XYZ file of N, CA and C in Angstrom:
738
model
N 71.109 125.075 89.109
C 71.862 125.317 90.338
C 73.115 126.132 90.015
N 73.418 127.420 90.928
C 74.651 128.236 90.559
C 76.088 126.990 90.841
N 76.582 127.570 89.994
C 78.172 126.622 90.228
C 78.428 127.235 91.345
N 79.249 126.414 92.064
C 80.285 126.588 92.988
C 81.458 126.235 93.268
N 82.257 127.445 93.039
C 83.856 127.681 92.726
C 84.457 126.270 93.758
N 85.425 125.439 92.821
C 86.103 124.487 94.206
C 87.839 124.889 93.578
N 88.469 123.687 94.930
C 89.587 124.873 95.438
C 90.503 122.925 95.827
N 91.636 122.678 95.153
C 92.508 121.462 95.513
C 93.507 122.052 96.579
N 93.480 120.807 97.667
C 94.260 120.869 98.760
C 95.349 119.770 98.650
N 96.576 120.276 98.560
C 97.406 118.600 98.146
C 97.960 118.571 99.348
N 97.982 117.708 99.987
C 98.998 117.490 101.079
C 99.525 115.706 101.120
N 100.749 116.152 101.373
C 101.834 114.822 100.693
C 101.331 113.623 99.642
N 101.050 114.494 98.327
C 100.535 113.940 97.562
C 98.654 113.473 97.524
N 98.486 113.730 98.380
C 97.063 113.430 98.644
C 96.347 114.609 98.258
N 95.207 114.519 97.094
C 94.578 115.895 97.108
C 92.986 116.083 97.809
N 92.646 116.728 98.348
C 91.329 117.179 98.447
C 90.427 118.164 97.948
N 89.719 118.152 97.556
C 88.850 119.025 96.799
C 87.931 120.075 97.760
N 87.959 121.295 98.174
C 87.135 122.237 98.974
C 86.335 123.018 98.306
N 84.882 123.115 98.233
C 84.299 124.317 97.935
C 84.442 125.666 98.836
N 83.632 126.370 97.865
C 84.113 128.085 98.420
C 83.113 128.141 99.914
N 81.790 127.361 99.586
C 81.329 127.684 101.297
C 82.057 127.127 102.097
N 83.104 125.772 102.059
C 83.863 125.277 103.020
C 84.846 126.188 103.371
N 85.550 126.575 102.592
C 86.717 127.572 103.054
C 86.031 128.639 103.776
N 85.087 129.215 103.543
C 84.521 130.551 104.314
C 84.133 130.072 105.210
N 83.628 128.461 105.908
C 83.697 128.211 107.203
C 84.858 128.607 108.371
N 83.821 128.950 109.103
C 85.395 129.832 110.276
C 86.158 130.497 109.998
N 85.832 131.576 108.943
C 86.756 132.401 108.382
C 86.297 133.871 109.216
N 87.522 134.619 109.073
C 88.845 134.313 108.050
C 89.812 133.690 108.753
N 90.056 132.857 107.668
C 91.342 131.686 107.815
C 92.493 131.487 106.383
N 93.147 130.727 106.587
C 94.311 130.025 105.942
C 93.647 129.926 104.698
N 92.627 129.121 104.461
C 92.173 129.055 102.916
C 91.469 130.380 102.203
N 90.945 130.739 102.860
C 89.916 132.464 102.309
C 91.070 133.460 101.928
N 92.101 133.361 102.615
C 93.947 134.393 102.455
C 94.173 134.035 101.354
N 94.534 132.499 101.233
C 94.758 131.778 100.021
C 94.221 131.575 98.732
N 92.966 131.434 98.646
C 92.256 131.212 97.297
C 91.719 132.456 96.994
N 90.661 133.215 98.153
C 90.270 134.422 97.780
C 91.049 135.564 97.656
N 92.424 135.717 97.828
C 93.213 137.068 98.012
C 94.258 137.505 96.978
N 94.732 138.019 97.637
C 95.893 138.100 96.013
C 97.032 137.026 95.906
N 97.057 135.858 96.386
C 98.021 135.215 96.582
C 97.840 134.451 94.914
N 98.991 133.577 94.634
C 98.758 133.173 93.166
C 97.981 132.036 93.066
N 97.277 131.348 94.474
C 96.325 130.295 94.499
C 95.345 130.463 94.649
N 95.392 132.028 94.260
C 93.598 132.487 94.024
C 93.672 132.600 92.429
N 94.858 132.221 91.721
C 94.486 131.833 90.259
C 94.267 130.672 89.630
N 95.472 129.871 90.483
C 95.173 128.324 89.944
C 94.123 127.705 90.774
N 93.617 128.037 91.910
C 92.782 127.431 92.650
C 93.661 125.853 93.535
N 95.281 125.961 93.913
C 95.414 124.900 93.948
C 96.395 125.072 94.859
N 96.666 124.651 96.186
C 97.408 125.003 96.798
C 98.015 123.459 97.461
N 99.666 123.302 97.883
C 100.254 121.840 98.303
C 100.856 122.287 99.240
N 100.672 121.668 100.286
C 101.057 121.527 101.669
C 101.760 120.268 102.414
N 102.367 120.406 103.223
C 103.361 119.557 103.758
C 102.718 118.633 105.116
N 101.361 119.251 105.269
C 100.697 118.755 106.763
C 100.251 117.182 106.379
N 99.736 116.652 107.819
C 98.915 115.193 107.675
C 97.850 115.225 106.941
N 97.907 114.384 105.596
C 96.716 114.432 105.372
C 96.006 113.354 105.924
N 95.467 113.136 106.966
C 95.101 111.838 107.808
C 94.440 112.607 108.743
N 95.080 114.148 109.281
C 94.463 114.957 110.371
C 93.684 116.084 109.608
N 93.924 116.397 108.220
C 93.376 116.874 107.342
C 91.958 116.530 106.628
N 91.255 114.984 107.278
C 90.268 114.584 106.376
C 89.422 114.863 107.705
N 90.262 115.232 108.613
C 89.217 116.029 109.875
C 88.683 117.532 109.628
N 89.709 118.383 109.208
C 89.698 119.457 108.695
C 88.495 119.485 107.744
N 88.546 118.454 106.473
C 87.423 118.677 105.863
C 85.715 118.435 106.342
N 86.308 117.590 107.476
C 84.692 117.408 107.746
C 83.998 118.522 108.682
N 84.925 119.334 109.296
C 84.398 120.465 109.984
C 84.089 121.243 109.257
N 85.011 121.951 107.912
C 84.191 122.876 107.380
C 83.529 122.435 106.408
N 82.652 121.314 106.759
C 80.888 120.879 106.375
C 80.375 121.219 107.252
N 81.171 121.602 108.390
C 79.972 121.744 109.782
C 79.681 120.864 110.432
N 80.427 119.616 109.996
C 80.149 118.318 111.320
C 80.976 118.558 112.548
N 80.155 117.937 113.531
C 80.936 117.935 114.709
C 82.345 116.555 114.845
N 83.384 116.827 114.895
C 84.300 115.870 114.994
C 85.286 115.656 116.133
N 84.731 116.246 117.071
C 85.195 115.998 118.333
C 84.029 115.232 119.035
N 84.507 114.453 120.520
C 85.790 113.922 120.523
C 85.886 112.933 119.837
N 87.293 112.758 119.534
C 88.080 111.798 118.072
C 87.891 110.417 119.114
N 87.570 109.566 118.227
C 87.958 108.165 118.450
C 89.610 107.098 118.005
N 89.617 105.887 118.058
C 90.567 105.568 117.515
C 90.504 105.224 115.785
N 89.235 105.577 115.431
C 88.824 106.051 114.193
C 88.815 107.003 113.735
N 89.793 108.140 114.046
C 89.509 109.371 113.596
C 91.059 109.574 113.609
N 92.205 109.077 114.638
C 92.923 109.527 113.754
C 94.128 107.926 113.629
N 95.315 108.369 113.060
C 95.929 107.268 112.631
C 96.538 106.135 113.412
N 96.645 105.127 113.069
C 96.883 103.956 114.274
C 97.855 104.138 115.068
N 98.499 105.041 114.449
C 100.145 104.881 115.686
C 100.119 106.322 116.252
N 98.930 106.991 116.262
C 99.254 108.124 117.108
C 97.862 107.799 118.314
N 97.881 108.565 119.614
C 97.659 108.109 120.523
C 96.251 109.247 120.573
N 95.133 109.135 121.623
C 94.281 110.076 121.053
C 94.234 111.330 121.545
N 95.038 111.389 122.815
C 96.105 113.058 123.298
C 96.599 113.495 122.720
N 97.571 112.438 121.231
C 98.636 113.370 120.914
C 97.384 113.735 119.645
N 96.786 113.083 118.844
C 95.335 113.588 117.624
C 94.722 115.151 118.460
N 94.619 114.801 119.450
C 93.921 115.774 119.948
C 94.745 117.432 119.563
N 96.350 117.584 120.066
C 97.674 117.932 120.268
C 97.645 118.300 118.683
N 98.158 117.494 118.251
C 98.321 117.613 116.625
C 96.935 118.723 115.857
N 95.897 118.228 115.900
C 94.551 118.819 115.374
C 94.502 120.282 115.672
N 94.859 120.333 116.757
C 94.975 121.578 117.253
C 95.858 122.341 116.557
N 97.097 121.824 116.286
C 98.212 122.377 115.746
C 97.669 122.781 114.681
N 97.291 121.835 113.770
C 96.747 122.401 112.588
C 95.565 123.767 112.422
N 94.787 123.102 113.217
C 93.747 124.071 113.369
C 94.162 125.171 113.383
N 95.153 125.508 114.535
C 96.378 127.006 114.174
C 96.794 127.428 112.635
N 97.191 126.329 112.334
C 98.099 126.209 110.836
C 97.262 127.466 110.050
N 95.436 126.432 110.089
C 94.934 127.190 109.264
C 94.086 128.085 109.618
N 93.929 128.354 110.904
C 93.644 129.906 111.332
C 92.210 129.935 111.334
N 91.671 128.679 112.195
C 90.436 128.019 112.307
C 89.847 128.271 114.061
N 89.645 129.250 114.002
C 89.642 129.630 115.231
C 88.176 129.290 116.195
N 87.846 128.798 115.588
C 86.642 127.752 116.370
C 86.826 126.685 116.432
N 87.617 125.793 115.771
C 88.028 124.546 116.061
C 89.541 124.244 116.963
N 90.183 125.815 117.006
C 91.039 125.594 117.745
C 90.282 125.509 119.558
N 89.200 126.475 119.806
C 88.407 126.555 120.942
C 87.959 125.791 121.152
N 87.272 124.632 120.000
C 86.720 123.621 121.068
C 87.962 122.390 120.855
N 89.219 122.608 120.397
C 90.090 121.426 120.477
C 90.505 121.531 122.389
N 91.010 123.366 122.634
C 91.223 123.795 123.952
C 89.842 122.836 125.321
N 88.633 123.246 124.852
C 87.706 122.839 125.762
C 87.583 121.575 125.585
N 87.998 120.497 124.877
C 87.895 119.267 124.863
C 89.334 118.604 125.708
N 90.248 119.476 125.395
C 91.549 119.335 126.469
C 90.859 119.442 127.800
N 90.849 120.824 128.164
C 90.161 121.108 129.377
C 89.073 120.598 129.934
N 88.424 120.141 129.476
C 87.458 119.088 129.693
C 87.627 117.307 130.182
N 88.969 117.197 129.729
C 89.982 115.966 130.451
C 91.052 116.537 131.154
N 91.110 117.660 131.710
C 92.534 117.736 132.534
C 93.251 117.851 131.979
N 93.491 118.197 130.157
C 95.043 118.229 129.620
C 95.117 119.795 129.274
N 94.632 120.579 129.665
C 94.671 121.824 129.508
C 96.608 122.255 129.732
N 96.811 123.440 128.885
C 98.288 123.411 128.898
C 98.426 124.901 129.126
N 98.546 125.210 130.426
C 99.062 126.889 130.982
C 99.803 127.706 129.791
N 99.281 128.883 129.764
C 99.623 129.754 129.325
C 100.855 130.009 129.326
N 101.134 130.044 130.586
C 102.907 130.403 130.698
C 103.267 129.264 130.761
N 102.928 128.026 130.560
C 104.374 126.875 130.054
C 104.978 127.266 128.723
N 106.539 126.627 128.887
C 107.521 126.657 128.440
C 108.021 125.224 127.838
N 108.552 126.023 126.149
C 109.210 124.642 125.388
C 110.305 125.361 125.219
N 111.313 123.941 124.778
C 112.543 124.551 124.427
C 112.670 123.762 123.031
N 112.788 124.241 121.904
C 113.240 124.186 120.795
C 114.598 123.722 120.727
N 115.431 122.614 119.543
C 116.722 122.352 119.356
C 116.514 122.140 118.090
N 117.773 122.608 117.496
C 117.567 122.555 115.530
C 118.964 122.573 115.310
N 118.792 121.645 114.138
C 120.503 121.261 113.691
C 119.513 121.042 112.483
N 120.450 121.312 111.596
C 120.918 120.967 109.992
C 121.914 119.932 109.443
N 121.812 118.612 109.246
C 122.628 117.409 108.963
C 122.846 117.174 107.242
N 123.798 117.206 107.210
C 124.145 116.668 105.421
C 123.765 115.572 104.730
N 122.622 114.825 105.393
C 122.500 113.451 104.646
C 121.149 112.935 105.286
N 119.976 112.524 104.637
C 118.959 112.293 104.744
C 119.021 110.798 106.213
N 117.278 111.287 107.057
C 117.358 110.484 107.959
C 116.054 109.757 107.706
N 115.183 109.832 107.158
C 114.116 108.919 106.845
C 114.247 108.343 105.887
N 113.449 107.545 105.381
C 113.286 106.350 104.107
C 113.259 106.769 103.598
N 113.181 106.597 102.174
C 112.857 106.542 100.781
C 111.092 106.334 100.282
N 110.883 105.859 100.766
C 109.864 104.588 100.688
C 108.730 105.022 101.796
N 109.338 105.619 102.940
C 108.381 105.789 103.972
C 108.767 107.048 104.943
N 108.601 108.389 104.716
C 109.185 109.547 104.965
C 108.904 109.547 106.416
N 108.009 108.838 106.871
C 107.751 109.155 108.520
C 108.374 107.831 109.059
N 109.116 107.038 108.558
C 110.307 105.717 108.952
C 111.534 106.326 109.068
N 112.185 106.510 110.585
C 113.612 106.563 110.858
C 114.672 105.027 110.475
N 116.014 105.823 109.958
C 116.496 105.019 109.708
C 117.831 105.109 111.403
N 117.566 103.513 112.059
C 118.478 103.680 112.912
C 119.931 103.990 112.994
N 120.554 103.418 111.855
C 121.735 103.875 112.004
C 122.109 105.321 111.817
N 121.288 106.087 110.707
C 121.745 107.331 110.636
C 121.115 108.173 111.983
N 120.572 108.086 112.622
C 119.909 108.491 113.631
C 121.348 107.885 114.687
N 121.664 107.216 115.005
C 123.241 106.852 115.946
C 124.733 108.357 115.496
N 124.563 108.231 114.040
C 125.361 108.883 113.513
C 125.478 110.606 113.436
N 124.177 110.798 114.235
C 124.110 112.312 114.209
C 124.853 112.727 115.494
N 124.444 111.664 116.594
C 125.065 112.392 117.939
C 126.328 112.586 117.547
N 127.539 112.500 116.821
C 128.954 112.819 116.370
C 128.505 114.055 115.626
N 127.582 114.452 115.309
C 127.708 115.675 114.669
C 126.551 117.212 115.645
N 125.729 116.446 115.968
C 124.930 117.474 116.472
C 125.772 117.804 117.765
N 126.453 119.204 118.097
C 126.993 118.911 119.125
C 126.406 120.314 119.738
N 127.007 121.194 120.616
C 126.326 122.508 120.941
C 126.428 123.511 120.228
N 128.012 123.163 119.590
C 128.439 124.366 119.174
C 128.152 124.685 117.582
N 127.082 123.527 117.032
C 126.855 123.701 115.857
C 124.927 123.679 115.604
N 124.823 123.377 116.777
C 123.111 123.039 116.990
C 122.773 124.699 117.456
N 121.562 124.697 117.683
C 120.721 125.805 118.089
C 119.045 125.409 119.109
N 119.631 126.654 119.867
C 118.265 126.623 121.101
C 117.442 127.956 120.947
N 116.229 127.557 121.652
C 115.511 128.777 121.765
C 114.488 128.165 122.841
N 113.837 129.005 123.435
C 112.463 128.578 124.323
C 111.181 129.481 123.970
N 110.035 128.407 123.454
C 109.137 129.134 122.552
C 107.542 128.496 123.930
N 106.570 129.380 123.429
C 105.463 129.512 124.058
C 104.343 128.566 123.348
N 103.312 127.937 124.331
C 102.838 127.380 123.930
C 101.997 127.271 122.595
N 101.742 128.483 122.323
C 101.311 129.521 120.866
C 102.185 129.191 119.492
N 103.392 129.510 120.065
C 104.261 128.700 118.959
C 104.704 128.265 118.790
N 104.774 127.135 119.877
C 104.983 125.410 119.322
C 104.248 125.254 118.409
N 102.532 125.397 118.886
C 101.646 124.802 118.053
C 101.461 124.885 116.302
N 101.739 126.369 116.271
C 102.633 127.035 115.402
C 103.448 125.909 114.098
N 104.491 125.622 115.326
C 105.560 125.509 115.109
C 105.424 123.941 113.508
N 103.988 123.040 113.888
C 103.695 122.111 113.144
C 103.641 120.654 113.793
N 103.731 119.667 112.801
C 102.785 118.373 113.685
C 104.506 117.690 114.180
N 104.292 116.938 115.415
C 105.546 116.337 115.690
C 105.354 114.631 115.877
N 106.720 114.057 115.400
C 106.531 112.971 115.976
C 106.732 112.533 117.682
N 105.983 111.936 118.086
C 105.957 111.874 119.849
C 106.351 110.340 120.254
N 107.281 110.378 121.413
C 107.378 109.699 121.842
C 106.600 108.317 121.898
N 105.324 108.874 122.461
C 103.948 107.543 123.009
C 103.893 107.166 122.049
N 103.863 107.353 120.243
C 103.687 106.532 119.526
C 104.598 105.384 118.572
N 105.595 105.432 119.909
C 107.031 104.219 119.272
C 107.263 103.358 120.860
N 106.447 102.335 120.732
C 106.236 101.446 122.077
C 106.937 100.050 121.525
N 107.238 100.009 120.098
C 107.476 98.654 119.892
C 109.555 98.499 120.119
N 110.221 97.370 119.836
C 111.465 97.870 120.280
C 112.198 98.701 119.028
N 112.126 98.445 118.232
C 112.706 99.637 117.428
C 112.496 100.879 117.491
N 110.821 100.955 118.266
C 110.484 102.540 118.204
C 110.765 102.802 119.460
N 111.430 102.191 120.586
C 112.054 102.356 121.378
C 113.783 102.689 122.162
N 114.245 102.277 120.430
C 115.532 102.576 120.402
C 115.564 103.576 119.837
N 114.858 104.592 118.543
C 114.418 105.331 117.941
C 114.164 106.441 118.871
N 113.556 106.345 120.220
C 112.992 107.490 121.576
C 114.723 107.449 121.937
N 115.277 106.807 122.633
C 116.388 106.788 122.817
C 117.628 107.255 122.073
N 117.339 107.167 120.803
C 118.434 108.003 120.285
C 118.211 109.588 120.219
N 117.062 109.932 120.486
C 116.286 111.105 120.222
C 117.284 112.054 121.532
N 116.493 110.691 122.802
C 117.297 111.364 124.077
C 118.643 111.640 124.127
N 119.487 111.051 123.223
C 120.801 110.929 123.074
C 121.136 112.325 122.829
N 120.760 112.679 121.975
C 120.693 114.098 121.157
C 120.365 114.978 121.773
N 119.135 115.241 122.360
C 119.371 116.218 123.116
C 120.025 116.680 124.304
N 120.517 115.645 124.912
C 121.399 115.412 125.995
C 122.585 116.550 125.659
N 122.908 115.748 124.069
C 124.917 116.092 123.388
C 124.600 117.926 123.369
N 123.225 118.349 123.360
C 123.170 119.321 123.110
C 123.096 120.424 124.270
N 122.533 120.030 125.380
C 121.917 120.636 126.627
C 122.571 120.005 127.425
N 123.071 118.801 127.581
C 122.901 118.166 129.218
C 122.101 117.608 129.340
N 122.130 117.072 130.797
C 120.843 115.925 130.886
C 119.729 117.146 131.488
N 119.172 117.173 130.767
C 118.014 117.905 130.765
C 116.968 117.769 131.672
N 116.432 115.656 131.650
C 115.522 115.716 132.597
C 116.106 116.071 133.964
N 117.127 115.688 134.515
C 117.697 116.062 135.696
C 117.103 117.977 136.199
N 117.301 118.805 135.060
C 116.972 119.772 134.876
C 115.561 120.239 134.870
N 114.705 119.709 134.902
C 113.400 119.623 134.900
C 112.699 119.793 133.295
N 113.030 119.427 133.024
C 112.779 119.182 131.130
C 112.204 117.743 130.624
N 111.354 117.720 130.014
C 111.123 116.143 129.471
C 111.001 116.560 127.632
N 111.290 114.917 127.210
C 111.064 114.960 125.823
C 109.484 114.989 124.981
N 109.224 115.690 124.497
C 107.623 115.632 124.098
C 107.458 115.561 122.547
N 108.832 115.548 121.854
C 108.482 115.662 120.079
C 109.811 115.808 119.718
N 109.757 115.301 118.221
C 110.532 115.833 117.362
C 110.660 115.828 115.924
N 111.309 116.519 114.835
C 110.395 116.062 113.320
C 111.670 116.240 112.674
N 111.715 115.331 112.000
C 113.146 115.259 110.582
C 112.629 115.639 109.380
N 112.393 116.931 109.089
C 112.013 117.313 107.876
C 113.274 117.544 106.428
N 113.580 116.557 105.555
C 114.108 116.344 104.681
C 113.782 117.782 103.623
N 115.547 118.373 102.956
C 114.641 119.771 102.442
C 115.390 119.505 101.000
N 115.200 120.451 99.970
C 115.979 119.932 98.698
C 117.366 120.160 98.511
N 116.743 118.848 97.373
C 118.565 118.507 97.104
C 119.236 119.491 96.522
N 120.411 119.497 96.875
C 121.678 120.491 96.968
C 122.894 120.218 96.295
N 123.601 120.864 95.746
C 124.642 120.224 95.084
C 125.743 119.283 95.486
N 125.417 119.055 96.750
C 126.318 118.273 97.936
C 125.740 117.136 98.493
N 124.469 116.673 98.207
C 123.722 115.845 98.101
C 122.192 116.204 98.818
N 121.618 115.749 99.506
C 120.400 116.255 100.830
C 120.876 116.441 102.000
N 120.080 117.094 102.837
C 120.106 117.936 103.646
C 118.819 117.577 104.469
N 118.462 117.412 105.730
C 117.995 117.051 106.650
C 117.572 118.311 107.890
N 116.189 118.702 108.131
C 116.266 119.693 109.753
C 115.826 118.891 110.499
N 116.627 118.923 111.478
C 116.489 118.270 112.644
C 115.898 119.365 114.152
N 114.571 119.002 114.209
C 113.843 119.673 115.609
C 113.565 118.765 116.719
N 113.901 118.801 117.964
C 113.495 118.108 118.501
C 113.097 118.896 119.809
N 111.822 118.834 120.306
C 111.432 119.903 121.497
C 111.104 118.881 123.154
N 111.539 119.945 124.021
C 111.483 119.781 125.293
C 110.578 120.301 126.154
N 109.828 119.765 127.459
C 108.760 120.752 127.653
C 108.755 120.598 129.067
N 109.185 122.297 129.627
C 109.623 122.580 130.972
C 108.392 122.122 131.868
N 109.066 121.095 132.815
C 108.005 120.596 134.039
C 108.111 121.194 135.110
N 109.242 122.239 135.730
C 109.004 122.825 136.548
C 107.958 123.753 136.722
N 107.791 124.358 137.828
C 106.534 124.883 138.552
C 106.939 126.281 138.167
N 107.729 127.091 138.112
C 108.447 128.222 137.637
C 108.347 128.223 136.375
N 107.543 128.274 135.372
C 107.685 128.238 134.137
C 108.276 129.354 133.624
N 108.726 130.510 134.452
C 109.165 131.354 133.526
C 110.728 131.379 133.719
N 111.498 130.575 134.447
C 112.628 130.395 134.478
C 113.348 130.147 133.433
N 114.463 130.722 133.090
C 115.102 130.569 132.423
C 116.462 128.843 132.005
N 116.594 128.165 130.927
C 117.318 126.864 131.027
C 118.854 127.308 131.485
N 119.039 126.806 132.796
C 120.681 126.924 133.356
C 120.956 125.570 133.626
């Protein structure tokens, strides 16, 4: 039997192993750029990534060619909801430039009514904080108090806005969502979220804005200690989607 070239996927420590017919599934994509091109992980064969690997062991089973839609509460992780798996998968699917699994993630939306207009509108918020906001121990665990301690710092005049398209949110990477913090800590946790974007915008929902995500991505250490990005996105409910935030 001819060998066949394989290809390590690390994502947060987790590795997966891809052969070369998997990557050329639904190509060209993210992995065929990567292993087959001139990039330097077409030498080591080994590329580490920052995505879920939890929404990633979906990834692998499509390019076997299984069908993995629609997801059950077995398919993706206990504390995410199966709108937002759906939401997320998709995202990725973008990530890696899987353009048949992004189509039927769309027709499986559309197929329940969650289809998301073209011309809707997000609004992006990003601050940069001097001191780490997740665990140690558990990178997707907020810590409450430092999460209290940002609204004194995130304020307007040091934060940043933008309003991005539904294209590049998805883009944009996986978020943590609201629906999946129902218990009371993960309820004070939504609430401080709202806090924040408030200090930054105003009351927003008043404005026709709701909260739909946000991600504390921890970046390296610095000679001043860590450093924290803070995103948290909004997603215009008015009927005017192309209005501008006043």
């Amino acid at each position: 039997m001819e060998y066949e070239p394989k290809y390590t996927v690390v994502l947060r420590g987790q590795e997966f192993v891809l052969t070369k017919s998997q990557i050329e599934f639904d190509s060209p994509n993210y992995f065929t750029a990567c292993f087959l091109g001139d990039f330097q992980e077409a030498q080591t064969k080994r590329l580490e990534l920052s995505r879920n690997p939890d929404l990633f062991k979906l990834i692998v089973e499509y390019l076997c060619g299984y069908e993995i839609l629609p997801l059950d509460d077995k398919s993706v992780p206990s504390s995410m909801p199966l709108e937002a798996g759906l939401r997320n998968l998709r995202a990725d699917a973008l990530f890696y430039q899987l353009k048949g699994l992004v189509k039927s993630c769309d027709n499986m939306a559309q197929s329940h009514g969650r289809s998301i207009p073209s011309n809707k509108l997000f609004m992006a918020i990003g601050y940069t904080v001097g001191f780490p906001i997740m665990t140690d121990d558990d990178p997707s665990k907020i810590m409450l108090d430092r999460l209290h301690l940002l609204k004194y710092a995130m304020t307007p005049e040091k934060s940043w806005t933008t309003i991005v398209t539904p294209g590049k949110l998805a883009r944009m990477g996986e978020l943590q969502l609201p629906e999946a913090f129902i218990d009371f800590e993960g309820l004070q946790i939504v609430s401080g979220i709202e806090i924040l974007a408030r200090e930054v915008v105003g009351d927003y929902y008043q404005k026709g804005w709701k909260l739909i995500g946000w991600r504390f991505q921890p970046t390296d250490i610095h000679p001043g200690g860590h450093k924290t990005e803070v995103l948290i996105v909004l997603e215009d409910m008015r009927c005017n989607c192309k209005q501008s935030f006043q």
